[in-house]
Short mmCIF file of C-alpha atoms in Angstrom, two decimals:
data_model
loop_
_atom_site.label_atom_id
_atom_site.label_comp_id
_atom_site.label_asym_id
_atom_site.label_seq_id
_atom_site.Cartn_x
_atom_site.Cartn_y
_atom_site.Cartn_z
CA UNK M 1 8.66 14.43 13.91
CA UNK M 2 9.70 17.86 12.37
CA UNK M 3 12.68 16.76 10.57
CA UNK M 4 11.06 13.15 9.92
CA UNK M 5 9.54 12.22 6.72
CA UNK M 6 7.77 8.73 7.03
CA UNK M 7 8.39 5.76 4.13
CA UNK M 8 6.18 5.20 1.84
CA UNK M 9 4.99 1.69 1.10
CA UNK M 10 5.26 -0.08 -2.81
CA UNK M 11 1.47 -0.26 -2.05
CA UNK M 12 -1.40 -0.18 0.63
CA UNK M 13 -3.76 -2.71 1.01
CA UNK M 14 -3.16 -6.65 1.23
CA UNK M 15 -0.66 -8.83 -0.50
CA UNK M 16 -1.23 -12.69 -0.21
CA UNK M 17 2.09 -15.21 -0.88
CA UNK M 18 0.46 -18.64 -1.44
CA UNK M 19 2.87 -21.81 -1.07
CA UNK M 20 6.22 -20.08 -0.10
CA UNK M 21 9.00 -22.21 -0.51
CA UNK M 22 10.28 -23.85 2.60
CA UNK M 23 13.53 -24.51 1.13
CA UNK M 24 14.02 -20.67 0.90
CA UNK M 25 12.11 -20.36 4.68
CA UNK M 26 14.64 -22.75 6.22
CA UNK M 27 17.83 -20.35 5.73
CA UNK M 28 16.26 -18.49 8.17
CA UNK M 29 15.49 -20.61 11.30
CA UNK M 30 17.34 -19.76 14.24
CA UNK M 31 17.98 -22.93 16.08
CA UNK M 32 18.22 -21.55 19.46
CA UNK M 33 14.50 -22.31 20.56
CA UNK M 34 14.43 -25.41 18.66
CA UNK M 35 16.80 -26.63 21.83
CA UNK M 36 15.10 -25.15 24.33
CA UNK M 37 12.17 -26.88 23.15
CA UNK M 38 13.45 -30.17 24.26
CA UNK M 39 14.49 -28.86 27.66
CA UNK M 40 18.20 -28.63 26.62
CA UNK M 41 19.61 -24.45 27.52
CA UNK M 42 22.15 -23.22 25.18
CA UNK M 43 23.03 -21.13 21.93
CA UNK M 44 23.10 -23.03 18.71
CA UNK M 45 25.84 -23.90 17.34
CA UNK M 46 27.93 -23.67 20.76
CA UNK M 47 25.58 -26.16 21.83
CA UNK M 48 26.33 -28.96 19.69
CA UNK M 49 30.04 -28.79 21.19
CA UNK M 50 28.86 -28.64 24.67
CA UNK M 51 30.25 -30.67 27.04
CA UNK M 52 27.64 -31.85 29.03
CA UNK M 53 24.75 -31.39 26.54
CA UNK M 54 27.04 -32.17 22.94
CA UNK M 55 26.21 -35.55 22.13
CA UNK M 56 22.43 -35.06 22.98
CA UNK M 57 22.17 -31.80 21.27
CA UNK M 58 24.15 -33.42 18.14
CA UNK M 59 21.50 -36.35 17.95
CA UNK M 60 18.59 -34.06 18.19
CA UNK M 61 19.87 -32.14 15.59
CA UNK M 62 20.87 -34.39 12.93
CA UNK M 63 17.67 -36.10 13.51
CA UNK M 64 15.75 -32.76 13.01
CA UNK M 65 17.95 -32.32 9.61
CA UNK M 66 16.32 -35.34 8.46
CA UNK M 67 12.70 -34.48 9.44
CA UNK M 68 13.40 -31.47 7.83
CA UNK M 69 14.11 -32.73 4.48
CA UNK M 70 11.27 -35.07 4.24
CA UNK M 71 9.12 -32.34 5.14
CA UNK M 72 10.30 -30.48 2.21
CA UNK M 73 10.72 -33.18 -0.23
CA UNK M 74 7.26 -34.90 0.32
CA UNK M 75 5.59 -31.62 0.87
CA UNK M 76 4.10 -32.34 4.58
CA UNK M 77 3.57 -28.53 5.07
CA UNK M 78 2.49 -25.72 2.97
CA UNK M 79 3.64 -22.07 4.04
CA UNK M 80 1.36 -18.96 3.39
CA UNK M 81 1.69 -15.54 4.05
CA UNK M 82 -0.93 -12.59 4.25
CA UNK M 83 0.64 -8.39 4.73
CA UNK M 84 -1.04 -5.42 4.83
CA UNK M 85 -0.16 -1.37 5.09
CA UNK M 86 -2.20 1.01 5.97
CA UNK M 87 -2.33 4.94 6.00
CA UNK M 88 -1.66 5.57 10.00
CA UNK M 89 -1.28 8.11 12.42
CA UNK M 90 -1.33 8.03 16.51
CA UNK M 91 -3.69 9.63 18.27
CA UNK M 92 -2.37 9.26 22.16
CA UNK M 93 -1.87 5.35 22.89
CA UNK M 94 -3.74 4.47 19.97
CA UNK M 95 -2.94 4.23 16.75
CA UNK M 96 -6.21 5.16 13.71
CA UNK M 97 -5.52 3.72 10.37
CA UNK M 98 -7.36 5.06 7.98
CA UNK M 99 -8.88 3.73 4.04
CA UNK M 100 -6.69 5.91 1.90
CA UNK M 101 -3.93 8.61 2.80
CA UNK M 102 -6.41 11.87 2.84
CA UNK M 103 -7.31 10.61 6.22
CA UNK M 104 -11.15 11.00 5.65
CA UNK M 105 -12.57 7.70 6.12
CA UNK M 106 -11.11 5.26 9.50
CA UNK M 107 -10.47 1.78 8.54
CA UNK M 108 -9.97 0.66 12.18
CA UNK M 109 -8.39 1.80 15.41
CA UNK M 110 -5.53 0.23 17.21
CA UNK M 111 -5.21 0.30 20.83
CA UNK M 112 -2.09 -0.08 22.83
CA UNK M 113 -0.26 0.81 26.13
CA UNK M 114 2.17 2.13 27.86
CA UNK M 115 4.90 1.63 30.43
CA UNK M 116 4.05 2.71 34.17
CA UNK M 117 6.98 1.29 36.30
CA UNK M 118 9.95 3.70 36.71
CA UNK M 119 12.70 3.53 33.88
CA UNK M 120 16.04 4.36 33.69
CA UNK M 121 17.15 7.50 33.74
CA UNK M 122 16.66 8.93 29.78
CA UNK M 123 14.41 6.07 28.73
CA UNK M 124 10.67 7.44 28.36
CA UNK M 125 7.76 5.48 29.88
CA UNK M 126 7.12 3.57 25.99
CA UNK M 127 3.82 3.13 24.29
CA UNK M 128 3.85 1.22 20.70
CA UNK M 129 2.24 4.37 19.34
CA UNK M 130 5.18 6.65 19.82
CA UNK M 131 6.60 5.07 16.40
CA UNK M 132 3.99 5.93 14.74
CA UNK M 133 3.39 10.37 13.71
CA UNK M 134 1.06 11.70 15.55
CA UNK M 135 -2.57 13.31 13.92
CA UNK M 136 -1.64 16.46 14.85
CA UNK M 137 1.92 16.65 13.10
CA UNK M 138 0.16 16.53 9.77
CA UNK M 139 2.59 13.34 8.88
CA UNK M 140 1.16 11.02 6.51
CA UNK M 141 2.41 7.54 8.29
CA UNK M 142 1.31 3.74 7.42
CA UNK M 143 1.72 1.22 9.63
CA UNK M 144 1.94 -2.45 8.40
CA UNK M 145 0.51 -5.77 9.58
CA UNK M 146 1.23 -9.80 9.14
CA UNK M 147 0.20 -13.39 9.74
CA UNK M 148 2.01 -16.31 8.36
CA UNK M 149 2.03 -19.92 8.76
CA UNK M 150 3.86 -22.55 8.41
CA UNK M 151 1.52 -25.56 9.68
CA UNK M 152 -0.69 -25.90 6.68
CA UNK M 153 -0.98 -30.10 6.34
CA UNK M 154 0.37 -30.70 9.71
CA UNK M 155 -2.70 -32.74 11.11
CA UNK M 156 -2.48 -35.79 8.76
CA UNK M 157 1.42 -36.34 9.73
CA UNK M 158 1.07 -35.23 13.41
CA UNK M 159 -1.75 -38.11 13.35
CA UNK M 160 -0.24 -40.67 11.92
CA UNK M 161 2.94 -40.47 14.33
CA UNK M 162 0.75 -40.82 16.93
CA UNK M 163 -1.25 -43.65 16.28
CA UNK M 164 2.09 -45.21 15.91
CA UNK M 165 2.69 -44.00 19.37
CA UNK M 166 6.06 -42.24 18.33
CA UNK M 167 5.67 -39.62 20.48
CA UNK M 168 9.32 -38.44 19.41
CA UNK M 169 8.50 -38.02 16.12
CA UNK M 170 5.08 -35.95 16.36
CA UNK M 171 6.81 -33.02 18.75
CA UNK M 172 10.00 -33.00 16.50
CA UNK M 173 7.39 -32.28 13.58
CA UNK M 174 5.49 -29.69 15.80
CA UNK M 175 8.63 -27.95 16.95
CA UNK M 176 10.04 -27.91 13.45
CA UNK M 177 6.95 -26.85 11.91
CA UNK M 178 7.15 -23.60 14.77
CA UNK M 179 10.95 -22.91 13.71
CA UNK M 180 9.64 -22.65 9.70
CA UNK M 181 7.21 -20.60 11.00
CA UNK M 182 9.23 -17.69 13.10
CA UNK M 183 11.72 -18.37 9.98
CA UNK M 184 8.98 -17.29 7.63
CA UNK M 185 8.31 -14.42 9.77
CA UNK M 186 12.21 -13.27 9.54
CA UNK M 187 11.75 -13.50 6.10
CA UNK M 188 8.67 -11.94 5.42
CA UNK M 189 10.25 -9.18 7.43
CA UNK M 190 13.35 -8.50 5.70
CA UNK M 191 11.02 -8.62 2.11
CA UNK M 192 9.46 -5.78 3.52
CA UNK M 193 12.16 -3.76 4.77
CA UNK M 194 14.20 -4.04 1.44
CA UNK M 195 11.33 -4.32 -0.98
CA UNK M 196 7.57 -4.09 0.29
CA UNK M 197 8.39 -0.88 2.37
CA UNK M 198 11.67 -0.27 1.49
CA UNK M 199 12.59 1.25 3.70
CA UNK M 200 15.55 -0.22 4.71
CA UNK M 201 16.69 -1.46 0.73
CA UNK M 202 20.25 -1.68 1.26
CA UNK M 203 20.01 -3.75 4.38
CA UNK M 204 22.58 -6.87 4.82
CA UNK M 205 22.34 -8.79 7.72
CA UNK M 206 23.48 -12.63 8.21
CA UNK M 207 20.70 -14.42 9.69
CA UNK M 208 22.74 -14.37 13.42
CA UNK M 209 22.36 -10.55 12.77
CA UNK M 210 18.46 -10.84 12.42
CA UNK M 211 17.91 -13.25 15.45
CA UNK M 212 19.83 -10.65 17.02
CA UNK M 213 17.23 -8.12 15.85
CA UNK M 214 19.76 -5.66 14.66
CA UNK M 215 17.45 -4.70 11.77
CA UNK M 216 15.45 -1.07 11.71
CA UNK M 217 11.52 -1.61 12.81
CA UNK M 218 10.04 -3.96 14.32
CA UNK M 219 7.04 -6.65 14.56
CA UNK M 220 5.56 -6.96 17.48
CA UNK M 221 3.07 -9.23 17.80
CA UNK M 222 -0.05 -8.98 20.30
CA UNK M 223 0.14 -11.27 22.95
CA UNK M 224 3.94 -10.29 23.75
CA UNK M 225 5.73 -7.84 25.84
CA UNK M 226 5.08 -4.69 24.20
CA UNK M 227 1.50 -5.22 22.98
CA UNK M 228 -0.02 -7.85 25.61
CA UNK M 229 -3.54 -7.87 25.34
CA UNK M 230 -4.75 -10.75 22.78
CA UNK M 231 -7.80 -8.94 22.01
CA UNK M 232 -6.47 -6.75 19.50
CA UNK M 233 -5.69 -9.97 17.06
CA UNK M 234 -9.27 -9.66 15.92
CA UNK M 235 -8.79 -6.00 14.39
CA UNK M 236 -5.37 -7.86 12.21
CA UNK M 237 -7.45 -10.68 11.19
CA UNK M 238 -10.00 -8.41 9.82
CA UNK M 239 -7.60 -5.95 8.30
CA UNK M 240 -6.01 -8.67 6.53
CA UNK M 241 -8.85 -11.43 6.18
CA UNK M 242 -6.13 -13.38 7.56
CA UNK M 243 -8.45 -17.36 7.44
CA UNK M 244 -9.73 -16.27 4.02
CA UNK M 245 -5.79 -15.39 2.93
CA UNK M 246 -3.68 -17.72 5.01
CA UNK M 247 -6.11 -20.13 6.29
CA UNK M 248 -5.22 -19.24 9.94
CA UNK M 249 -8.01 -19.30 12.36
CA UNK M 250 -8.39 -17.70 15.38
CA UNK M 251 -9.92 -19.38 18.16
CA UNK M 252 -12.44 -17.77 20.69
CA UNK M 253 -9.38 -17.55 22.95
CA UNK M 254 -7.25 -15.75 20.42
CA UNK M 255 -5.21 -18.84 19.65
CA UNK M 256 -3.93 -19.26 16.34
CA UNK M 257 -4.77 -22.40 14.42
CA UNK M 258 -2.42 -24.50 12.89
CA UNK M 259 -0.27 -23.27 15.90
CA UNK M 260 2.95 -23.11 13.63
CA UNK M 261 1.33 -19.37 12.85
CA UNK M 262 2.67 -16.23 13.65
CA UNK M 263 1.21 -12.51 13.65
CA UNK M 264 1.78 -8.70 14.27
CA UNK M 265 2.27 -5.70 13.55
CA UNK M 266 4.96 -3.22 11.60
CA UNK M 267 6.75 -0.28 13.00
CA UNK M 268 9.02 1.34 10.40
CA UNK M 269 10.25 4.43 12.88
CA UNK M 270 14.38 4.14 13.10
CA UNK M 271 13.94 4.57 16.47
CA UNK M 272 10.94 1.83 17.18
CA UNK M 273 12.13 -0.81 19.59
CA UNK M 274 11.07 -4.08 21.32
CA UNK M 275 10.08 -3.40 24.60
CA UNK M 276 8.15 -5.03 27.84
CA UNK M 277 4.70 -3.20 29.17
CA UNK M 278 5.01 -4.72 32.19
CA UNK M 279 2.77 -3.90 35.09
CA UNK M 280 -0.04 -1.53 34.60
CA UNK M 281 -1.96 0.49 37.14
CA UNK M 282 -5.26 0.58 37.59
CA UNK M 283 -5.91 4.31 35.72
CA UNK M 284 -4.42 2.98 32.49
CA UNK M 285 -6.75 -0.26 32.53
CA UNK M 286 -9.82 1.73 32.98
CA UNK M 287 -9.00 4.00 30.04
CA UNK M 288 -8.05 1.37 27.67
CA UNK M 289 -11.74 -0.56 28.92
CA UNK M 290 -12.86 3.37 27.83
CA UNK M 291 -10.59 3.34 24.20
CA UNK M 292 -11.83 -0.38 23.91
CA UNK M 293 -15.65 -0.15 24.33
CA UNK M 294 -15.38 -3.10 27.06
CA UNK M 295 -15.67 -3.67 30.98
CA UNK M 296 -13.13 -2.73 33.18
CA UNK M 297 -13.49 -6.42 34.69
CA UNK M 298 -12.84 -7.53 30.91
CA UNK M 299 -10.53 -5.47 30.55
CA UNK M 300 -9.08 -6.74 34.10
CA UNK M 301 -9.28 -10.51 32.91
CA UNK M 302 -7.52 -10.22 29.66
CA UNK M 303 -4.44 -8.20 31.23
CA UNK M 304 -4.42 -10.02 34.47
CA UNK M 305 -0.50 -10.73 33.72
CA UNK M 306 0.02 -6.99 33.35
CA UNK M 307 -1.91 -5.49 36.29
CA UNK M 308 0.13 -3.60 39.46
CA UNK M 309 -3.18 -4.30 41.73
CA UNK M 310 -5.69 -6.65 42.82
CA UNK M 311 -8.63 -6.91 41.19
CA UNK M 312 -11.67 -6.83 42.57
#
């Protein structure tokens, strides 16, 4: 961190982006998962050429193309966004953000974890807050945070294909409606590295470059590899009033609702990556019950994919 200097965001705080257009979204979907979503394994386009899978893939497609511009002709979905930054720095695995950058008054405290299982030789044992300075560096950081959807209006359409019993029709809407929504996730992204944060303004990636994730930072999302535990979604809906500003609602589960939603997190560091947690041991679960204020058996139930042990 000595020869680091941290970007500075165009602003701290919340933005809100009401009614995005989905004809600018759609540029960005990567049709990969759409595919796999209907069973069929392959990279888009190579798929559509395939010789097993072509004609099927091809039909799917085409049909999706046309779904796709009803949706955005007739308006069936409305796309909102909600992003925050906030002063940061890391203190161990967690990560304090605070209400302004003289670091006197804690706006909330993120917790995360860290690798345990044996990596190769000259990759460290990885913990989210390693991207972001640590307290004691005396690095003023920020660290930014998301939710977007894409599934705003869904219901009425989703309905009315199945009281029809057209069963094709209402999962070719829901899978769409999740491809606009990772889509408006790229994009939301790459607004922040070239504008919001900036700190990657010269940036020019095709869109196979940014499935490919070849851009700097990342967005991590909890639920997924490198942050796991679904818990910490409440602390991002608060920080950015995310049902007031997006109208996403979180279940009691953690589930976002409309599903075509997607959250996380913002790591500017050059050298922030994606990574997998993976199994945890039993030391690391009862300190992040500790950093959490809960159980260790709640701790146990919410990372029961993640745990190296029986629990009791």
């Amino acid at each position: 961190w000595d020869n680091y200097t941290p970007p500075v965001p165009a602003f701290t705080g919340v933005k809100v982006f009401d009614d995005i257009s989905l004809d600018e979204i759609k540029e960005y979907i990567d049709w990969s998962p759409f595919f796999f979503a209907w069973e069929l394994k392959g990279r888009y386009p190579k798929i559509l050429s395939d010789a097993e899978k072509g004609e099927e893939a091809t039909k799917l497609f085409n049909d999706a193309q046309k779904m796709l511009d009803t949706i955005i002709t007739e308006k069936w979905l409305q796309a909102k966004a909600v992003i925050g930054f906030f002063p940061a720095n890391a203190v161990q695995d967690d990560v304090e953000l605070y209400k302004d950058t003289d670091n006197k008054e804690d706006l909330a405290r993120l917790h995360f974890l860290r690798t345990q299982t044996e990596q190769p030789p000259g990759r460290p044992n990885y913990c989210l807050s390693d991207f972001v300075a640590p307290k004691e560096s005396g690095q003023q950081d920020y660290m930014g945070a998301f939710a977007v959807t894409t599934g705003l209006g869904i219901e009425e359409h989703v309905a009315r294909f199945e009281k029809d019993h057209d069963d094709y029709n209402a999962i070719m809407l829901k899978v769409l409606a999740d491809r606009l929504a990772e889509a408006l996730a790229e994009l939301m992204h790459l607004k922040v590295r070239k504008d919001y944060w900036g700190y990657a303004a010269d940036e020019s990636l095709d869109v196979e470059a940014l499935v490919s994730e070849e851009y700097k930072g990342i967005r991590p999302a909890p639920g997924y590899p490198a942050c796991p535990e679904h818990t910490e979604k409440a602390t991002l809906w608060e920080l950015l009033d995310a049902e007031k500003n997006a109208g996403i609602i979180l279940t009691e589960h953690f589930a976002m609702m409309p599903a075509a939603s997607v959250s996380g997190w913002y790591f500017s560091h050059p050298d922030s990556r994606y990574f997998a947690v993976a199994k945890i041991n039993r030391d690391q679960v009862e300190d992040y019950a500790r950093r959490k204020g809960m159980s260790v058996a709640e701790a146990e139930r919410w990372l029961s994919p993640n745990l190296g042990y029986d629990a009791e």
